[in-house]
mmCIF file of C-alpha atoms in Angstrom:
data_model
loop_
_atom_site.group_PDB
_atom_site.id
_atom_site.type_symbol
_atom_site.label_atom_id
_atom_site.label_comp_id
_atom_site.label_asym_id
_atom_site.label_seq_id
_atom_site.Cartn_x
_atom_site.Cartn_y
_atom_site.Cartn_z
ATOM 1 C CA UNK A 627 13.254 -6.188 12.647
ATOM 2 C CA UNK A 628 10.157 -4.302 11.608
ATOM 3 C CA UNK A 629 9.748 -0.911 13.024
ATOM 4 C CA UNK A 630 7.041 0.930 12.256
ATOM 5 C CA UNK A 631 7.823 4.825 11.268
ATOM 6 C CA UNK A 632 5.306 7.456 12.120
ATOM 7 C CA UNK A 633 7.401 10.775 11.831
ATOM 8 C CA UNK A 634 6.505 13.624 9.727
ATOM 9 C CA UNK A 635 8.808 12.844 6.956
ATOM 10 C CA UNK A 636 9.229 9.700 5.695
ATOM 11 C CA UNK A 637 11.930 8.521 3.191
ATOM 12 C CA UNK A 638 10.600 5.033 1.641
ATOM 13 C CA UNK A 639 12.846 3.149 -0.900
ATOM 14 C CA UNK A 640 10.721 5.232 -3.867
ATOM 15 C CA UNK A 641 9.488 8.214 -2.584
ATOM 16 C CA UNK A 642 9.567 11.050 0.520
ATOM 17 C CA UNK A 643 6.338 11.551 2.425
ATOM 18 C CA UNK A 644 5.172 14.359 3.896
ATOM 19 C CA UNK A 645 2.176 13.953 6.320
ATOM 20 C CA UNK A 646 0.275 17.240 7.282
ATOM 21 C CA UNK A 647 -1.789 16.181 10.363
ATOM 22 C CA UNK A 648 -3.674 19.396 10.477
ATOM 23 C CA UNK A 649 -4.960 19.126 7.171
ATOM 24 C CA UNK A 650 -5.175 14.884 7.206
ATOM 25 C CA UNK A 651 -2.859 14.823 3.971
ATOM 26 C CA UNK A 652 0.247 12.875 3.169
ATOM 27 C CA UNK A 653 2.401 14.832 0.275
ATOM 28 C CA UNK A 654 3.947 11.393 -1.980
ATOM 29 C CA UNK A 655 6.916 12.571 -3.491
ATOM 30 C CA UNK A 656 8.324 9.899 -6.079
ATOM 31 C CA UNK A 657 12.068 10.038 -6.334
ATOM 32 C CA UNK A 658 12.772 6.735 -8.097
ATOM 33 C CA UNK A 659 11.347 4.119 -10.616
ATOM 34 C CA UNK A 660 9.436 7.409 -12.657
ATOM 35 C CA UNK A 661 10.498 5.791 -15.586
ATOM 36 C CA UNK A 662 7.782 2.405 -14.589
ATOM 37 C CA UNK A 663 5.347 5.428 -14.399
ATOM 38 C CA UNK A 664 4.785 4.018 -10.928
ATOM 39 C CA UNK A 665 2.786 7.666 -10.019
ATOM 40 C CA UNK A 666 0.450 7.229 -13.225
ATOM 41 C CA UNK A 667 0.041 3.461 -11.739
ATOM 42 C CA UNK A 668 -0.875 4.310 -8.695
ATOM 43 C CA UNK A 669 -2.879 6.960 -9.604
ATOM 44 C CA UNK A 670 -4.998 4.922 -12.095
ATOM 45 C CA UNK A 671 -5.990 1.949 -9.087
ATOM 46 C CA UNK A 672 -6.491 4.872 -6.449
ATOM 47 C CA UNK A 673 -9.342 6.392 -8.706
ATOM 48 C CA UNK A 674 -10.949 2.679 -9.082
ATOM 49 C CA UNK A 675 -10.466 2.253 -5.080
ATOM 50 C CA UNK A 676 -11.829 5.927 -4.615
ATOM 51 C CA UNK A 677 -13.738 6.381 -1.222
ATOM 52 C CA UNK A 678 -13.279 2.592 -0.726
ATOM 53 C CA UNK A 679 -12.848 2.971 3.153
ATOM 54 C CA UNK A 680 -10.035 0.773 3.382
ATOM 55 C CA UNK A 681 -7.736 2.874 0.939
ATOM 56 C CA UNK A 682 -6.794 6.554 0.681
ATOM 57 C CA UNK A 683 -8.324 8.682 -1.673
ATOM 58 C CA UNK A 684 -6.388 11.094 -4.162
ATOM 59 C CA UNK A 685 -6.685 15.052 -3.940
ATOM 60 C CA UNK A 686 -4.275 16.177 -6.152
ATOM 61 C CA UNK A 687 -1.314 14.928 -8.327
ATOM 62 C CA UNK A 688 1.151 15.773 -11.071
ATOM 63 C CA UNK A 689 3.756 13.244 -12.951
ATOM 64 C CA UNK A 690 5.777 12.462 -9.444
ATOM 65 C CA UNK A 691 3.506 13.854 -6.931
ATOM 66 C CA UNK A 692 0.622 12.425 -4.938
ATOM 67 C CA UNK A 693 -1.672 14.232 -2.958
ATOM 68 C CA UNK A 694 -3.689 11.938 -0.818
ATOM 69 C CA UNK A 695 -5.953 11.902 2.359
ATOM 70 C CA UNK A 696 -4.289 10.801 5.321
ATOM 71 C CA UNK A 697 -4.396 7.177 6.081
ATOM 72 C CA UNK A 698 -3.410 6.440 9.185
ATOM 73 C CA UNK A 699 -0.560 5.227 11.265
ATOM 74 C CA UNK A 700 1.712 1.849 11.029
ATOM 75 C CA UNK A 701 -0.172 -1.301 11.605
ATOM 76 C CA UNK A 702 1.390 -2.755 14.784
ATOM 77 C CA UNK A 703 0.547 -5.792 17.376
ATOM 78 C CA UNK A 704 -0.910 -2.981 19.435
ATOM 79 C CA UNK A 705 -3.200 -1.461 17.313
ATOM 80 C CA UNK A 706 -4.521 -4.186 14.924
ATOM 81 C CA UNK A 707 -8.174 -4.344 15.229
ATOM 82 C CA UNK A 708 -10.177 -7.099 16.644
ATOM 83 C CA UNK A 709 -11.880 -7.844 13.591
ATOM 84 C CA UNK A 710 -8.735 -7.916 11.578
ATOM 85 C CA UNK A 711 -9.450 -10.900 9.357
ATOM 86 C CA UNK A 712 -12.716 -9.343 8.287
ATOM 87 C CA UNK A 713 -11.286 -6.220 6.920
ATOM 88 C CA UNK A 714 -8.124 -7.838 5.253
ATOM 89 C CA UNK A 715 -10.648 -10.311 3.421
ATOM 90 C CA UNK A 716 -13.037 -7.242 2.796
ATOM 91 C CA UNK A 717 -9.670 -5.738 1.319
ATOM 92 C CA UNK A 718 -8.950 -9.136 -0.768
ATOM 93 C CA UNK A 719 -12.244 -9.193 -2.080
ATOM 94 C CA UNK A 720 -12.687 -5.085 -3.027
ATOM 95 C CA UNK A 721 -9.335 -5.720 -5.060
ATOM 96 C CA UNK A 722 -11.000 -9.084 -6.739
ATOM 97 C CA UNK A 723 -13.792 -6.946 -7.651
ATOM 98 C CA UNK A 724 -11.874 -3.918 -9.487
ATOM 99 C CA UNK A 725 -9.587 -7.100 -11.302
ATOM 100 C CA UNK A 726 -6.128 -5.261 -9.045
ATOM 101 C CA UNK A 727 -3.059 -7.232 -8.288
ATOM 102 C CA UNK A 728 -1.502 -5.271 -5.355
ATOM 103 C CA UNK A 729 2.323 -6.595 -6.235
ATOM 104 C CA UNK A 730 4.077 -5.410 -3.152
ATOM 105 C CA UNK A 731 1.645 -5.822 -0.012
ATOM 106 C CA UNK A 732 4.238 -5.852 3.023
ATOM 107 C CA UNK A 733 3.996 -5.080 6.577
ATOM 108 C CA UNK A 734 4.986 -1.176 5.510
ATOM 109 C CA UNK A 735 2.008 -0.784 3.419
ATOM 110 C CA UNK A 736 -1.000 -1.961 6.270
ATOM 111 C CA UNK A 737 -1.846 1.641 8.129
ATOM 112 C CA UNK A 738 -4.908 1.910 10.625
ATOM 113 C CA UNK A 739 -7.430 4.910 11.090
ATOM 114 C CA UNK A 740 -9.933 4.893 13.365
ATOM 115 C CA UNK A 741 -9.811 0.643 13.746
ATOM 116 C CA UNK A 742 -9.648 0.463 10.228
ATOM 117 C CA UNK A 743 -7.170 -1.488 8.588
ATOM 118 C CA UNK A 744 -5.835 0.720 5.136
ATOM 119 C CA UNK A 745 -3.718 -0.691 2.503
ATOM 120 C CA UNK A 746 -1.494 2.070 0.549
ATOM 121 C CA UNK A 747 1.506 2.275 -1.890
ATOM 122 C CA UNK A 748 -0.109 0.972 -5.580
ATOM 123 C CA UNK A 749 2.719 1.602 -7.299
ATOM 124 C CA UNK A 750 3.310 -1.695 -9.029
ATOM 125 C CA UNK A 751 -0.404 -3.108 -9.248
ATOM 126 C CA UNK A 752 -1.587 -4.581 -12.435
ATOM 127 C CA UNK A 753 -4.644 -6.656 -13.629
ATOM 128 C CA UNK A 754 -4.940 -10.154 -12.020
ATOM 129 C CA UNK A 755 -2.913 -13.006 -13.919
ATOM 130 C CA UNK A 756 -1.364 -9.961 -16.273
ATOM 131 C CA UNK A 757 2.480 -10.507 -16.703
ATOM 132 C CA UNK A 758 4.817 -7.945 -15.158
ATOM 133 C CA UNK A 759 7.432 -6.217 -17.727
ATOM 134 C CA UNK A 760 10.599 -7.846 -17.837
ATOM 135 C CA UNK A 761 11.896 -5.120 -17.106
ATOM 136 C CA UNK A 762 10.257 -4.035 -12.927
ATOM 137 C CA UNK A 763 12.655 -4.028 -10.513
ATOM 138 C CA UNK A 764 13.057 -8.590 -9.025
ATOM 139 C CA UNK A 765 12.991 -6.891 -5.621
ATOM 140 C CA UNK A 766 8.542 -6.135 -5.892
ATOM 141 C CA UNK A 767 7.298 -8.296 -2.902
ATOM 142 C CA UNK A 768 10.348 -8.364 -1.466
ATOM 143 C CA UNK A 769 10.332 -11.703 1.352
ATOM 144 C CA UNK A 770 6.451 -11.091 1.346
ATOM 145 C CA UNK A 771 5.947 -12.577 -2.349
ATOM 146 C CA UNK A 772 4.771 -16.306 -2.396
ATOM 147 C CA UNK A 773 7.987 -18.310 -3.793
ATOM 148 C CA UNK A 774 5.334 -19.134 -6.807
ATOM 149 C CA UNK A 775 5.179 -15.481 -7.624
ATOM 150 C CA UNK A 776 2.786 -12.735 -6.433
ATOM 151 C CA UNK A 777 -0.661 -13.446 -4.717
ATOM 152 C CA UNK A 778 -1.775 -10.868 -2.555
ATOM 153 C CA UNK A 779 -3.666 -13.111 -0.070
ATOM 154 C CA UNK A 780 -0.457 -14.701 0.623
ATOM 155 C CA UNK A 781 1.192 -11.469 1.092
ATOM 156 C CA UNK A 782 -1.178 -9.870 3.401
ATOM 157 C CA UNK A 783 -1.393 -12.893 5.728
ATOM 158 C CA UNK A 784 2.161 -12.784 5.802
ATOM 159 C CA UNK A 785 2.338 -9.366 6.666
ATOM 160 C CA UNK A 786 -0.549 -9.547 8.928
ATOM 161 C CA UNK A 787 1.382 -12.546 10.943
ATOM 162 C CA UNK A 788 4.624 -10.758 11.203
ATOM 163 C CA UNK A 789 2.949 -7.696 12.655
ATOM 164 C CA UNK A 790 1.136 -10.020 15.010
ATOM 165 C CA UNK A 791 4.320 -11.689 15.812
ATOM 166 C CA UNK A 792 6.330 -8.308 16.954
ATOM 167 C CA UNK A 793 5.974 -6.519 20.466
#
């Protein structure tokens, strides 16, 4: 069952986060997959999404750390804005626009601040219709990869439905 985590400290299956709520930071600490240069990844799509209001924005990183602006808390069937669809196809469409295949959208990665609806964790994004090494982890996507391979529409909607779905 999906069940959304809003502590202070996180520990995801790659990294620890730290969120600082009185400076509106989260502290990304990556712990595994450094060899994928997953921080260097995410890093590089952040800085094409920067200021998009439906992402967060970097302040600071090194080779395994993140810096970024706080982005909200858990998407959940109680706080999903009314005009959900909107912003998940605004979402689609900004990552169309920049050429960005998100990889691993899941029910974890959809936050919302202030009724907005913001997708994190860029980790294993690439260009649209690029292959994926050979050697990434099978497990990207997890159940929320289209049995066809990834498509972030399908993902999303997926996630967005399960999120629905829970009480």
């Amino acid at each position: 069952k999906y069940i959304p985590i809003s502590n202070k400290y996180i520990r995801s299956t790659t990294s620890i986060i730290k969120i600082n709520h009185k400076l509106n930071t989260v502290h990304k600490e990556t712990i595994k997959y450094l060899e994928f240069d997953v921080v260097k990844n995410e890093v590089y799509w952040l800085e094409k999404l920067n200021n998009f209001e439906h992402t967060p924005n970097i302040i600071d990183y090194n080779e395994n750390k993140i810096t970024l602006s706080y982005a909200g808390e858990p998407l959940t069937s109680k706080n999903i804005p009314e005009n959900w669809q909107e912003q998940i196809e605004i979402i689609l469409n900004k990552l169309s626009q920049i050429n960005c295949s998100h990889n691993d959208i899941k029910p974890t990665d959809l936050l919302v601040l202030d009724c907005k609806i913001i997708l994190i964790d860029f980790q294993w994004a690439n260009k649209i219709n690029e292959s994926l090494p050979d050697t990434w982890p099978k497990s990207i996507g997890g159940s929320y990869k289209d049995k066809d391979g990834f498509n972030d529409k399908y993902s999303i909607y997926k996630s967005i439905n399960f999120i629905r779905s829970c009480n």
